[in-house]
Coordinates of C-alpha atoms and ligand atoms in Angstrom, one line a residue:
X18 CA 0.0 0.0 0.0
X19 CA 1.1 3.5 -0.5
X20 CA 1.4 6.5 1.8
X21 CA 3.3 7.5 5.2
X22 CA 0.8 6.8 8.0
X23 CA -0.7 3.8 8.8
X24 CA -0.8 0.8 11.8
X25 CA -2.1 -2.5 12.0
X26 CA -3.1 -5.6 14.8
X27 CA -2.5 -8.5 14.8
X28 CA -5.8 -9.9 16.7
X29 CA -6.0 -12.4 20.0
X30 CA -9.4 -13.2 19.1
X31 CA -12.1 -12.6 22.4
X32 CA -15.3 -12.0 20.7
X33 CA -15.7 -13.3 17.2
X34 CA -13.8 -15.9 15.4
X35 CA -10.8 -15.4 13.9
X36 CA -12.1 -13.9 9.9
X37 CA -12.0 -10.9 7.7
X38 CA -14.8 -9.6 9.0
X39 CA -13.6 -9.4 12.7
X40 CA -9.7 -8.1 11.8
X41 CA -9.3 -5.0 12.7
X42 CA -8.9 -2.3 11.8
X43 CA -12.6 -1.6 11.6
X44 CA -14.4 1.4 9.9
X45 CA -17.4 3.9 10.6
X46 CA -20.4 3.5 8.1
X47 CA -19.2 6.2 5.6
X48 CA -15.4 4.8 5.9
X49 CA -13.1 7.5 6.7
X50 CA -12.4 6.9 10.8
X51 CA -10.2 3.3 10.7
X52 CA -9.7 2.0 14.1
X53 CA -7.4 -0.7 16.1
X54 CA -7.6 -2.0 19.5
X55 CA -6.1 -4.2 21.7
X56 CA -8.2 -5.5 24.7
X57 CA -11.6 -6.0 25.8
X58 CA -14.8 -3.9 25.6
X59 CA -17.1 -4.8 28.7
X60 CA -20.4 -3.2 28.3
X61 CA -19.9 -4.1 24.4
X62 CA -23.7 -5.7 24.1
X63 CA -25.4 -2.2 25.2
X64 CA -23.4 0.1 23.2
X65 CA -23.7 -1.8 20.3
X66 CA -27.8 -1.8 20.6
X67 CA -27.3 2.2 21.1
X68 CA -25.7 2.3 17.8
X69 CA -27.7 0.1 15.9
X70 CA -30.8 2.0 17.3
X71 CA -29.3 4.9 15.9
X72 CA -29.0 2.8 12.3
X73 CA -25.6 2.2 12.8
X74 CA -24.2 -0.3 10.4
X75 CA -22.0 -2.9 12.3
X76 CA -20.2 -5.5 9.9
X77 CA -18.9 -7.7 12.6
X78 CA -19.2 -10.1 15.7
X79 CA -16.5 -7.9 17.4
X80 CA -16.8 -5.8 20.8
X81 CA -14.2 -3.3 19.4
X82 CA -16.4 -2.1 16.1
X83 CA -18.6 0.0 18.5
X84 CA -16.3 2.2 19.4
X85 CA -15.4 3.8 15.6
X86 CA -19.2 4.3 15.6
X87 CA -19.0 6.0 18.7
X88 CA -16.4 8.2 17.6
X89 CA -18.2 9.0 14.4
X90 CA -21.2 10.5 16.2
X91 CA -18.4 12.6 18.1
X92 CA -16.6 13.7 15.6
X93 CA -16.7 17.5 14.8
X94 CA -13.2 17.8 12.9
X95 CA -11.2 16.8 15.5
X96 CA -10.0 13.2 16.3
X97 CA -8.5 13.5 19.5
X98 CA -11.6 15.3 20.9
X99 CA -14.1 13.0 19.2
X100 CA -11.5 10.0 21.3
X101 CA -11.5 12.0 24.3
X102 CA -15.6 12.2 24.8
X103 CA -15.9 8.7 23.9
X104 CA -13.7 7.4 26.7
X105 CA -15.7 7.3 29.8
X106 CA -18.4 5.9 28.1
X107 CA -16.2 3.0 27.6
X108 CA -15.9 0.0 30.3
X109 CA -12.9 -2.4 30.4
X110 CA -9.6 -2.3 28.9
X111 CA -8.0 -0.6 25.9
X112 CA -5.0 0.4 23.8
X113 CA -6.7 1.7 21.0
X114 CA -5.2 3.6 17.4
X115 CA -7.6 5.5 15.3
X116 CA -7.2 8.0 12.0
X117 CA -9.2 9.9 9.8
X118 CA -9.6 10.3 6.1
X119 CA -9.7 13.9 6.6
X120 CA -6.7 14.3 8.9
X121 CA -4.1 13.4 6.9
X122 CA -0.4 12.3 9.1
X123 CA -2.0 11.9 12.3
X124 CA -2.3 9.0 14.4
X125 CA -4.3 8.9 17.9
X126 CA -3.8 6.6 20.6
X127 CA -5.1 6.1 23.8
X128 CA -4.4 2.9 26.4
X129 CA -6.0 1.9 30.0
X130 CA -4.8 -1.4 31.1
X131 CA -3.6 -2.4 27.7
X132 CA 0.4 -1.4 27.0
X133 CA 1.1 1.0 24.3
X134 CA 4.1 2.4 23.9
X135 CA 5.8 5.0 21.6
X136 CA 8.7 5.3 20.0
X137 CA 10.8 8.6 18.6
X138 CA 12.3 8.2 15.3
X139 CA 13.7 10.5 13.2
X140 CA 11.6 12.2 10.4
X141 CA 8.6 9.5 11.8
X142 CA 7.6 8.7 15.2
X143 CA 5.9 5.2 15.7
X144 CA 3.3 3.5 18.1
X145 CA 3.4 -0.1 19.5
X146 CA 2.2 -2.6 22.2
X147 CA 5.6 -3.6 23.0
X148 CA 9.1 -2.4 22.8
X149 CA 10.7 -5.0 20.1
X150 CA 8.4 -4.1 17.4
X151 CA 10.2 -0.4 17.4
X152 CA 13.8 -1.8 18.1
X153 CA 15.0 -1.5 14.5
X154 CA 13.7 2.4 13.9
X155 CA 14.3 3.5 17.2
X156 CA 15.4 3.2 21.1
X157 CA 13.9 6.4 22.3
X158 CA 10.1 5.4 24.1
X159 CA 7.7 7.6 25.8
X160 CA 5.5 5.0 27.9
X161 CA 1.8 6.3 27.5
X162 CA 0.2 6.0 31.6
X163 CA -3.1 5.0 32.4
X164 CA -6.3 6.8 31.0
X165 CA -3.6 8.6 28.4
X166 CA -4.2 10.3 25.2
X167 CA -1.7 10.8 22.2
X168 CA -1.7 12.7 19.0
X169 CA 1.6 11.5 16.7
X170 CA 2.7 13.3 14.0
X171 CA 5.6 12.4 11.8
X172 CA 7.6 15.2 13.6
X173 CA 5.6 15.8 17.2
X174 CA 4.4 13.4 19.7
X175 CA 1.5 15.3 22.1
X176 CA 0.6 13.3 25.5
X177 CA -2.7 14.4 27.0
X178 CA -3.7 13.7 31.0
X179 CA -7.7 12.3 31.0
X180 CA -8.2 15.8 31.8
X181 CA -7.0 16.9 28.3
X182 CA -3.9 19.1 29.8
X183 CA -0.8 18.3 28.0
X184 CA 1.4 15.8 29.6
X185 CA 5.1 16.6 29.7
X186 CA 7.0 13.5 29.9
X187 CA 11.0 12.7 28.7
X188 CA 11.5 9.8 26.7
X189 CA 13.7 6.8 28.1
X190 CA 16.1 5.3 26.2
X191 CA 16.1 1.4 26.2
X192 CA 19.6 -0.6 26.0
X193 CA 18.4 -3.2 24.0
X194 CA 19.4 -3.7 20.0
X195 CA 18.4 -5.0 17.0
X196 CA 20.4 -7.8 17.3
X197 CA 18.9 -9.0 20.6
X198 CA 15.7 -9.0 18.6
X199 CA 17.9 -11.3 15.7
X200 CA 18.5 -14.8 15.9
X201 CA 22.3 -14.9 16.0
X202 CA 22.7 -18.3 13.7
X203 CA 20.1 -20.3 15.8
X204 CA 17.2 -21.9 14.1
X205 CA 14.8 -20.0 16.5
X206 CA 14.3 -17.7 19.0
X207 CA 13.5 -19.9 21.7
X208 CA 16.6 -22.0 21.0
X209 CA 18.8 -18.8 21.1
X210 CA 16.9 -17.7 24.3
X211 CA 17.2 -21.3 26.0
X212 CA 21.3 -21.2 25.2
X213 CA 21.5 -17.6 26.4
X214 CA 20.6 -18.5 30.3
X215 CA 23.9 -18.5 31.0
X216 CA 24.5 -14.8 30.6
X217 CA 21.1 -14.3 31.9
X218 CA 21.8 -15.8 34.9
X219 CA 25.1 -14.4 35.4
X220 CA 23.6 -10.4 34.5
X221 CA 20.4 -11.1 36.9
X222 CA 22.7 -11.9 39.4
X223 CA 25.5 -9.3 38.7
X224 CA 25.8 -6.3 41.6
X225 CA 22.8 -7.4 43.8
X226 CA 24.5 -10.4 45.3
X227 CA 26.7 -8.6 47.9
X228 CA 23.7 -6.2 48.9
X229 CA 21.3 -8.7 50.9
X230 CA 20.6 -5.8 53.4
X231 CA 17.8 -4.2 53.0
X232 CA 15.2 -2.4 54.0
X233 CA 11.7 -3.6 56.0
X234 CA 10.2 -5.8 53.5
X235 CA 8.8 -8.6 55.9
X236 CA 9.4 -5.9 58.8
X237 CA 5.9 -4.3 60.4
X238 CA 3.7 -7.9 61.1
X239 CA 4.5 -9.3 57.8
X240 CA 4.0 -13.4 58.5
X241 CA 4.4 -14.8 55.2
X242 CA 4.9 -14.4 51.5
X243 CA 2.0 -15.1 49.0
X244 CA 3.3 -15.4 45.2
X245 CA 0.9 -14.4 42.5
X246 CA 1.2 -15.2 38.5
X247 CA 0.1 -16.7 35.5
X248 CA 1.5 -19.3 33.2
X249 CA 5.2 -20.1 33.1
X250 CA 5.3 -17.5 35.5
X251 CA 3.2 -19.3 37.9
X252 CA 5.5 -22.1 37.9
X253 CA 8.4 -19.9 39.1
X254 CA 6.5 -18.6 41.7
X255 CA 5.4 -21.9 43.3
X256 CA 9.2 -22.7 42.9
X257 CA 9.4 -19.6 45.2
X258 CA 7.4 -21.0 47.8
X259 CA 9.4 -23.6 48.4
X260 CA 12.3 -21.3 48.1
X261 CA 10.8 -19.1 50.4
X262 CA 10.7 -21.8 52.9
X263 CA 14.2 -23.5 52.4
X264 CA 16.1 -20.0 52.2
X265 CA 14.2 -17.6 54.1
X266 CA 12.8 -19.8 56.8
X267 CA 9.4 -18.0 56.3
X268 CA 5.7 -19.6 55.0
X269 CA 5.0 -18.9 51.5
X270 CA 2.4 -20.4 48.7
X271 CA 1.5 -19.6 45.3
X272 CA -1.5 -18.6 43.6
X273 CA -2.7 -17.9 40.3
X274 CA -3.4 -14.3 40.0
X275 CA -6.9 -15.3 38.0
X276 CA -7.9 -17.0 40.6
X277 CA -6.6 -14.8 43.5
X278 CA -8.9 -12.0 43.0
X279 CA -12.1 -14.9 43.7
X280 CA -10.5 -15.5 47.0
X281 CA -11.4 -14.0 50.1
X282 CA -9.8 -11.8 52.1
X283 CA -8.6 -12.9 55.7
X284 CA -7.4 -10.9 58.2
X285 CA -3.7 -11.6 57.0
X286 CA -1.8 -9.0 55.1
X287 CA 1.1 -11.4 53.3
X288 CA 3.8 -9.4 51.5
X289 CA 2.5 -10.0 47.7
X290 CA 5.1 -11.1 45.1
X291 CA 3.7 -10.5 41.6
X292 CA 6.0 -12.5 39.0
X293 CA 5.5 -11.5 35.3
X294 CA 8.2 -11.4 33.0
X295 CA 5.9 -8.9 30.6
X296 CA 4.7 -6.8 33.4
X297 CA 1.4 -6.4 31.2
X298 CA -0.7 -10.0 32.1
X299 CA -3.9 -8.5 32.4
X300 CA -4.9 -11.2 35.5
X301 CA -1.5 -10.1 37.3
X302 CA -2.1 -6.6 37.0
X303 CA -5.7 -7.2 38.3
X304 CA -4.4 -9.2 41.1
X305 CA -1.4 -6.1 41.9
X306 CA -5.1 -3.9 42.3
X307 CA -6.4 -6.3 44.7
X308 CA -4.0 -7.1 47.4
X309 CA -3.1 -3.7 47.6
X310 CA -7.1 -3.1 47.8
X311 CA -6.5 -5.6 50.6
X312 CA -3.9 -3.7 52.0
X313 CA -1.0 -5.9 51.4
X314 CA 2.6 -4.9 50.6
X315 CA 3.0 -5.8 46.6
X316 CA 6.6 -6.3 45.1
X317 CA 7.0 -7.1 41.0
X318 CA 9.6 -9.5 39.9
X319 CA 9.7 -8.4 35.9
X320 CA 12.0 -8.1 32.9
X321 CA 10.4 -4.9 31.5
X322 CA 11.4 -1.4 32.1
X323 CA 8.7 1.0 32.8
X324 CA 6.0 -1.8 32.4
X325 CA 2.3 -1.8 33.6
X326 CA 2.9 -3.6 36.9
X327 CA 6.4 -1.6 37.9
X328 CA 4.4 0.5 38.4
X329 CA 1.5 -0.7 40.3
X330 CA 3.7 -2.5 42.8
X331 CA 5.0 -0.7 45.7
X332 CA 8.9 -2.8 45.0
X333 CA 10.2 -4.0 41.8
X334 CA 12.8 -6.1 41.4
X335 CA 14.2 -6.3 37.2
X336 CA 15.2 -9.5 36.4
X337 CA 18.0 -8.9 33.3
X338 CA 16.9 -11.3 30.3
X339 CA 17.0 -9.1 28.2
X340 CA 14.4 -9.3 25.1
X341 CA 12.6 -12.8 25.1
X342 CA 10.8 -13.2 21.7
X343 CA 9.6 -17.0 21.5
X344 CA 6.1 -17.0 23.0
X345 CA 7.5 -20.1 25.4
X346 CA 9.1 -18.2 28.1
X347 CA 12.2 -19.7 28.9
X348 CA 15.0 -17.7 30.0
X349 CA 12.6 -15.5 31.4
X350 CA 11.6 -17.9 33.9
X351 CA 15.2 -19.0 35.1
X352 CA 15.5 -15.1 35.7
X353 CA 12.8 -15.3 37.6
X354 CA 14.0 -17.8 39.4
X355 CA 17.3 -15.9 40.1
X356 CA 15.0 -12.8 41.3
X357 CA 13.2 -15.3 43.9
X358 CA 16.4 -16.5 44.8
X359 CA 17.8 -13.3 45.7
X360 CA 14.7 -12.6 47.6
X361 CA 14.7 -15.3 49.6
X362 CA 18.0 -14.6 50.6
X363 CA 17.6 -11.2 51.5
X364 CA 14.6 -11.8 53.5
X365 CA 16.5 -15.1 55.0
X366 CA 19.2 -12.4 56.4
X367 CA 16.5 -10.1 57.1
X368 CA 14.3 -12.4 59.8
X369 CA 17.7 -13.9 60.9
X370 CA 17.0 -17.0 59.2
X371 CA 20.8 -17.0 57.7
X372 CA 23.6 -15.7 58.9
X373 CA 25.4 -13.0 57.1
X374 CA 28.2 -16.1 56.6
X375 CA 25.8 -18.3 55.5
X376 CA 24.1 -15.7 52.9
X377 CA 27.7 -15.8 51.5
X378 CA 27.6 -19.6 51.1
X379 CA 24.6 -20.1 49.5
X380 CA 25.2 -17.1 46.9
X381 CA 28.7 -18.4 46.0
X382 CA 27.0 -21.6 45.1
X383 CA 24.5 -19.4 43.0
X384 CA 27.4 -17.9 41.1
X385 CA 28.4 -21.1 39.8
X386 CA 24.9 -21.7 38.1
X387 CA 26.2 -20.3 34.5
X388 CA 28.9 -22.4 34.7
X389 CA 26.2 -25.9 35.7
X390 CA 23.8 -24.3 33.0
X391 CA 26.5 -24.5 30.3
X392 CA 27.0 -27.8 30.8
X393 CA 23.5 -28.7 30.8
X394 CA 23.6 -26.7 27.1
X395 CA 26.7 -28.5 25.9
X396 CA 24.8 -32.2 26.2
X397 CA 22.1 -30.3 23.8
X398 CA 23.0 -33.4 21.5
X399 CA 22.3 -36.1 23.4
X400 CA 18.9 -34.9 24.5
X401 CA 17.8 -34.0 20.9
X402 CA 18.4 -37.6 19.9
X403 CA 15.9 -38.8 22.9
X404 CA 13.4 -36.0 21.7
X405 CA 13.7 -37.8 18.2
X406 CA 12.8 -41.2 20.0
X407 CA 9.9 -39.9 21.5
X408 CA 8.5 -37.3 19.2
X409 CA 6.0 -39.3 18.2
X410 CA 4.2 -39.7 21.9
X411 CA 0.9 -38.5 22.2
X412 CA 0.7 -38.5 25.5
X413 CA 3.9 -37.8 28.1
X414 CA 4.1 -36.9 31.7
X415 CA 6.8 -35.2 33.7
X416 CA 7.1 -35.9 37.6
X417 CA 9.1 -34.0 40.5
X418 CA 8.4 -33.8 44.1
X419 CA 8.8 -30.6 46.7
X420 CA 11.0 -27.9 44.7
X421 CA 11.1 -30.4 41.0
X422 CA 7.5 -30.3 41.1
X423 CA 6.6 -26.8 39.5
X424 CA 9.3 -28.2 37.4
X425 CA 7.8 -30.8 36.1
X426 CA 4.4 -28.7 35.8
X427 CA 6.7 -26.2 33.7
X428 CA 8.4 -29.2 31.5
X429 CA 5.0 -30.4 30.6
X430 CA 3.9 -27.2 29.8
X431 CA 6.7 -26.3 27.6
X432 CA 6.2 -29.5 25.6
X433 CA 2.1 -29.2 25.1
X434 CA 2.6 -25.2 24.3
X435 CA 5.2 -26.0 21.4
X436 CA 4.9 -29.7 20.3
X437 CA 1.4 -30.2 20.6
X438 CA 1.7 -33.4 22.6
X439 CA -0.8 -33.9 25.5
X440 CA 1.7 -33.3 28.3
X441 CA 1.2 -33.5 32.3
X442 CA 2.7 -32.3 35.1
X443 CA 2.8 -34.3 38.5
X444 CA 3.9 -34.1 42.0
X445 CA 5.5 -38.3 41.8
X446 CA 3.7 -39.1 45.0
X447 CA -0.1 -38.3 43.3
X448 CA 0.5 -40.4 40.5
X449 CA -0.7 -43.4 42.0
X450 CA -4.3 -42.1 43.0
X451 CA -5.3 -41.6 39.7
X452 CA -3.6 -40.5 36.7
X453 CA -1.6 -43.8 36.6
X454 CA -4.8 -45.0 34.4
X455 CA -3.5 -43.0 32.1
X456 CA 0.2 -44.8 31.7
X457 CA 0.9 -47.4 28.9
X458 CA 4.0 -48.1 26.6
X459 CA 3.3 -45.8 24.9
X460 CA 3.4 -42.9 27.7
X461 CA 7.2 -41.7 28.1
X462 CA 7.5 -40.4 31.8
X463 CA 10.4 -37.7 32.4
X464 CA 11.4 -38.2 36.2
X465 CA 13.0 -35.6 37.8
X466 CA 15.4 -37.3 40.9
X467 CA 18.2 -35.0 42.3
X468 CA 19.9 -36.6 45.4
X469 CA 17.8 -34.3 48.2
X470 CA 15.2 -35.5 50.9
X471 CA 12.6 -36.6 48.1
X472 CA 15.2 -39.1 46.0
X473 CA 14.2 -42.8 47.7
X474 CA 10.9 -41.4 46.8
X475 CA 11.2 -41.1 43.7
X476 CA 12.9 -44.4 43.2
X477 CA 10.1 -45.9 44.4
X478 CA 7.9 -44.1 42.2
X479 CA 9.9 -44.8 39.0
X480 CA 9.2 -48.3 40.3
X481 CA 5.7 -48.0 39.9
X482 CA 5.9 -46.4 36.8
X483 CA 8.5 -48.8 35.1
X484 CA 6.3 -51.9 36.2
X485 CA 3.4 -50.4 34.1
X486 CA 5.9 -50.6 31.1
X487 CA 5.8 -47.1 30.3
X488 CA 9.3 -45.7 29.1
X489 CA 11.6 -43.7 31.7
X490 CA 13.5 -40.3 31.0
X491 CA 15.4 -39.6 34.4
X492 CA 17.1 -36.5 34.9
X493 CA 19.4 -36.9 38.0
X494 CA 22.8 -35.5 39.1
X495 CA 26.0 -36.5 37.2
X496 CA 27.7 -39.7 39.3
X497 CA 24.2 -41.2 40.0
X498 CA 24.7 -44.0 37.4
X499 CA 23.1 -47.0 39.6
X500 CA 19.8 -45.9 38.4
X501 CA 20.9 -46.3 34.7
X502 CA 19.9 -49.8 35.2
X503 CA 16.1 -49.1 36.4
X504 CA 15.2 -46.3 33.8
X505 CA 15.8 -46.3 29.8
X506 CA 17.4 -43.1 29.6
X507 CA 19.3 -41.4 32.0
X508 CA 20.2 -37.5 31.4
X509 CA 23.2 -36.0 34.0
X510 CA 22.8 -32.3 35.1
X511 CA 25.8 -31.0 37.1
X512 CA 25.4 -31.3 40.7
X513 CA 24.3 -28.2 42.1
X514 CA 22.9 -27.6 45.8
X515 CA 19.3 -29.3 45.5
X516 CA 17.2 -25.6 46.0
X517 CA 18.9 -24.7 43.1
X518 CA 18.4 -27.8 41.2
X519 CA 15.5 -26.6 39.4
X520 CA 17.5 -24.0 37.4
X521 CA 19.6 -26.9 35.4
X522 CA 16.5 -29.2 35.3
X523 CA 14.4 -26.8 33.8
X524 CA 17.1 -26.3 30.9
X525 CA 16.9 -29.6 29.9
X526 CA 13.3 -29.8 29.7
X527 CA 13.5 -26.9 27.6
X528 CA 15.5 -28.5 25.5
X529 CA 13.4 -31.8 25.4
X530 CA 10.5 -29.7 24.1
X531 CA 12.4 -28.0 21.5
X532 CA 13.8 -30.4 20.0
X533 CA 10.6 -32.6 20.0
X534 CA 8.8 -29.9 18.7
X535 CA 11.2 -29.2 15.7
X536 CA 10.9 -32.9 15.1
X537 CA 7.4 -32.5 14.8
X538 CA 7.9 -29.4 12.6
X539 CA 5.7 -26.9 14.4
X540 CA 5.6 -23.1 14.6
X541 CA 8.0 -23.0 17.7
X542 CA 8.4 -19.4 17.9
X543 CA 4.5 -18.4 17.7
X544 CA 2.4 -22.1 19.3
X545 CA -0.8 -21.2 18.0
X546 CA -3.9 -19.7 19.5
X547 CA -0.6 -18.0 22.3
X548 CA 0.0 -14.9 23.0
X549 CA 3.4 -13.6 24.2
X550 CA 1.6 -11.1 26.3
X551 CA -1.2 -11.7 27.4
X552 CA -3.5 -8.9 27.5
X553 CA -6.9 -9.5 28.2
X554 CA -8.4 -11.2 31.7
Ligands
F6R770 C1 4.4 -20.1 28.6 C2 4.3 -18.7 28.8 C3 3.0 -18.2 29.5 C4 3.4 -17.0 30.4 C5 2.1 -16.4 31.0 C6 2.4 -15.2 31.9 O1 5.6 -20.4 28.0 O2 5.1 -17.9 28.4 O3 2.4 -19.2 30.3 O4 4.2 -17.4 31.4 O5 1.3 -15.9 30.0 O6 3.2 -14.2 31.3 P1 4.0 -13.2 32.1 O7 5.2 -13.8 32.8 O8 4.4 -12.1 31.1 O9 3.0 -12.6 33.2

C-alpha cells in the first residue's frame, strides 16, 4: 500500500472468530475513521444496541467495532476530541489507534490497562504494544500511563492527562538492540533464548549479590509471602514457595493471580510477590489492584522497564533477560527464578534465618549456576536424539516432588505449548491415585530425581511407573549411574545444591520440548492460538 501513516493488529481473538470480518482495523459506516484495538470492551452488548438504534451499520461479531461508531457520532473535525468524549463511556480495557480520512499524518492513541508504547524516530515517530516491534527504527520510548491520550505526528508526539492538559514527559532510552531481537545463527528464537541462560543468569545476578541488606520488606507484622502469576510464571512462583521456605525460613504459597482475586480476604496482610516477566498479564495486573485493595505490601519480579505492573507495585525487582521473543518463556523464567532466589536470601538475612556467613555460602553456590547451566547446554546433543525417539508420543508426563514439582508442571507445559503433545505435570507421589490410568507403553514419563530429601521417593515411584511398562526419562545429578539400570534413559545435570536444582533441570526440559517440537515441525516461535503477552483477563 502507498502512503506515510498507517498501523495495523494483529488480533488475539475474544469475541468473534478469527475472519475478515472481525480483523481489525474496523471502519465507521461512511469509511473515513479506521480504528485498532487491543483489549476487551465490557459493556460491548449495550453500546452496540445504542448504535444500531441509531442505524448504525455494524459488519462484525467484534466488541471493538462500537467504538469507531461512537467516535463518528463525536466527531466535529477533531479526532482527539471525538476520542476523548468517547472514553468514559467506555468500560474495560483498551489500547486503542484511530485516524481519519480527513486528517491526513495523524495518528491517535489512547491505552487503559492495555500497553502502548511510543517510540521517537527521526523524520517519523511510531506507536506499539511492545518495545521490540520499534527496536530497528528507534530506542527512544515515551510509555503512554493509564487513561492517556496521544496525538503523533511524523515530527511531534503530544501526551494528553484524562483531563485533556498536556502531559510533559522525557523519553527513556532502552539498551536493547536489534540484534537481541535477531536470531544470532540459531534456528529460533526460543533456542537462542534457551542457550542464552547462562549470561542471563550471570547479568540477573551481577551487583545485587553482595547487597542482601535491605530495608523492611517482611518488617511491620509481615508473617508470610503469597506469590501471584500466570503461566510459566506461575510455575516460578510456586518454585518460590518452596524457596521461600528452604532460604528464608518464612511460609510462602503460590497462587494464580486469575484465581486470587475470587479468593477472600482474611485478616492476614502477606507481602505479595507479583511475578510477570511482561509486566502487562492482564490477571496479574488485576491481582497487583487487589492485594493492595486488601492492604498488602506488593513487590514485582519483571524483565520490563517501565512496564504496567512496575508501576503498580509498591517494590520491583528487574530481572535482566534481556528481550525474550519466543512466546514459550524460557529464560525468562530461570531469571525469575534468580529474582526469587535473591529474595529469599535477602529476607533469609532479614528475619535472621541465615547468617550474614551463611548468605555468602549459599550465593557463591548461585554464582556457579552459568557455569552448571552451560554444561546442561553442551549435552544439547544427546537430549535431541531422545526428543527424536519420542517425538511421536501422544501423551507424556513429567514428575518431581517438593521444589522439581513446578518443574515438572513447567516441562510439561513447555512440551504441550510447542509440540502439541498432551503433556502433564505431577507431583511423583499423586501419580498413583489416579492419573496412573493414564500410563501405557506408549506414555514416556520424564522423572526428575536429584539426590535431596525426596530421591528414595522417587525411586520408588519410577518403580511404579517402570512396572506399568511405560518408558523412563530420568534426569538426576551427574555420578548417579546406579539408576541407569532401572530407567531407559538417564540425562546427567551438574550437581548443584538441590534448591537450586530446578535451574539446570528446567534447561533440559527446555531442550526436550524444542527439539521434540522441531521434530514435529511446528511453529515454535509463535504455538498457536498464544499470546506472548497476554493482554486481556
Ligand atoms: C508459557 C508462557 C506463559 C506466560 C504467561 C504469563 O511459555 O510464556 O504461560 O508465562 O502468559 O506471562 P507473564 O510472565 O508475562 O506474566
Amino acid at each position: 500500500m502507498e502512503g506515510t501513516t498507517g498501523f495495523g493488529h494483529t488480533r488475539w481473538a475474544t469475541h468473534g472468530a478469527p475472519s475478515r470480518e472481525n480483523a481489525h482495523p474496523f471502519l465507521d459506516c461512511q469509511g473515513t475513521i479506521a480504528l485498532a484495538h487491543n483489549g476487551i470492551i465490557e459493556n460491548h452488548s449495550s453500546l452496540r444496541a445504542e448504535l444500531e438504534a441509531k442505524g448504525h451499520k455494524l459488519t462484525s461479531q467484534t466488541d471493538t467495532e462500537t467504538v469507531v461508531h461512537m467516535v463518528e457520532d463525536a466527531y466535529e473535525g477533531n479526532l482527539e476530541a471525538a476520542l476523548r468524549s468517547v472514553l468514559p463511556q467506555i468500560q474495560g480495557a483498551y489500547a486503542f489507534a484511530l485516524m481519519h480520512a480527513s486528517e491526513e499524518g495523524k495518528l491517535v492513541v489512547a491505552r487503559k490497562d492495555s500497553p502502548l508504547v511510543v517510540g521517537l524516530g527521526t523524520e517519523e515517530n511510531l506507536f506499539a504494544s511492545d518495545v521490540h516491534a520499534l527496536l530497528r527504527e528507534t530506542s527512544r520510548i515515551l510509555y503512554l500511563m493509564d487513561g492517556e491520550l496521544a496525538v503523533i505526528t511524523p515530527t511531534d508526539v503530544d501526551v494528553y492527562a484524562p483531563d485533556g492538559s498536556l502531559v510533559k514527559r522525557e523519553p527513556e532510552v532502552v539498551s536493547w538492540t536489534v540484534e537481541d531481537s535477531e536470531k544470532g545463527g540459531f534456528a529460533h528464537f526460543m533456542l537462542k533464548e534457551i542457550f542464552e541462560q547462562p549470561g542471563v543468569i550471570h547479568s540477573t545476578l551481577l551487583g545485587r549479590v553482595s547487597d542482601l541488606e535491605s530495608d523492611d520488606l517482611l518488617r511491620g507484622g509481615t508473617s508470610h509471602v503469597k506469590l501471584v502469576a500466570c503461566g510459566t510464571s506461575f510455575h516460578a512462583a510456586l518454585a518460590g514457595k518452596y524457596i521461600m521456605e528452604e532460604l528464608a525460613g518464612v511460609p510462602a504459597s503460590a497462587e494464580l493471580a486469575s484465581e486470587y482475586r475470587y479468593t477472600r480476604a482474611s485478616g492476614e496482610k502477606p507481602l505479595v510477590v507479583l511475578v510477570t516477566q511482561s509486566g502487562e498479564t492482564a490477571d496479574t495486573i488485576a491481582a497487583a489492584r487487589e492485594a493492595r485493595k486488601r492492604g498488602c505490601r506488593t513487590l514485582a519480579i519483571t524483565n520490563y522497564l517501565g512496564c504496567t505492573i512496575a508501576r503498580e507495585a509498591e517494590d520491583v525487582l528487574y530481572t535482566r533477560a534481556g528481550l525474550e521473543i519466543g512466546v514459550a518463556a524460557t529464560k525468562t523464567f530461570t531469571a525469575e527464578l534468580m529474582g526469587l532466589y535473591l529474595l529469599a536470601l535477602r529476607f533469609g538475612v532479614d528475619t535472621g534465618h541465615l547468617t550474614a556467613d551463611e548468605a555468602r555460602k549459599w550465593t557463591d553456590e548461585l554464582r556457579a549456576l552459568p557455569r552448571a547451566v552451560q554444561s546442561v547446554l553442551d549435552s544439547a546433543g544427546e537430549i535431541e536424539k531422545l526428543a527424536r525417539e519420542y517425538s511421536n508420543s501422544r501423551s507424556m508426563f513429567f514428575l518431581g516432588r517438593n521444589i522439581n514439582y513446578p518443574i515438572s508442571l513447567e516441562g510439561a507445559l513447555k512440551m504441550k505449548e510447542i509440540s502439541y503433545i498432551h503433556a502433564e505435570g505431577y507431583p511423583a507421589g499423586e501419580l498413583k491415585h489416579g492419573p496412573l490410568a493414564l500410563l501405557t507403553e506408549e506414555t514416556p514419563v520424564v522423572a526428575l530425581v536429584p539426590r535431596d530429601h525426596t530421591y528414595e521417593k522417587m525411586w520408588g515411584n519410577i518403580g511404579e511407573v517402570s512396572a506399568r511398562g511405560s518408558p523412563v526419562i530420568a534426569i538426576a545429578y551427574e555420578g548417579d549411574d546406579e539408576m541407569e539400570k532401572y530407567v531407559d534413559h538417564l540425562l546427567h545435570v551438574p550437581w548443584v545444591k538441590p534448591v537450586y536444582s530446578p535451574v539446570v533441570n528446567v534447561v533440559a526440559l527446555q531442550l526436550l520440548a524444542y527439539y521434540t517440537a522441531r521434530e514435529r515441525g511446528c511453529s515454535i516461535d509463535k504455538p498457536r492460538h498464544l499470546a506472548k503477552s497476554v493482554t486481556v483477563e
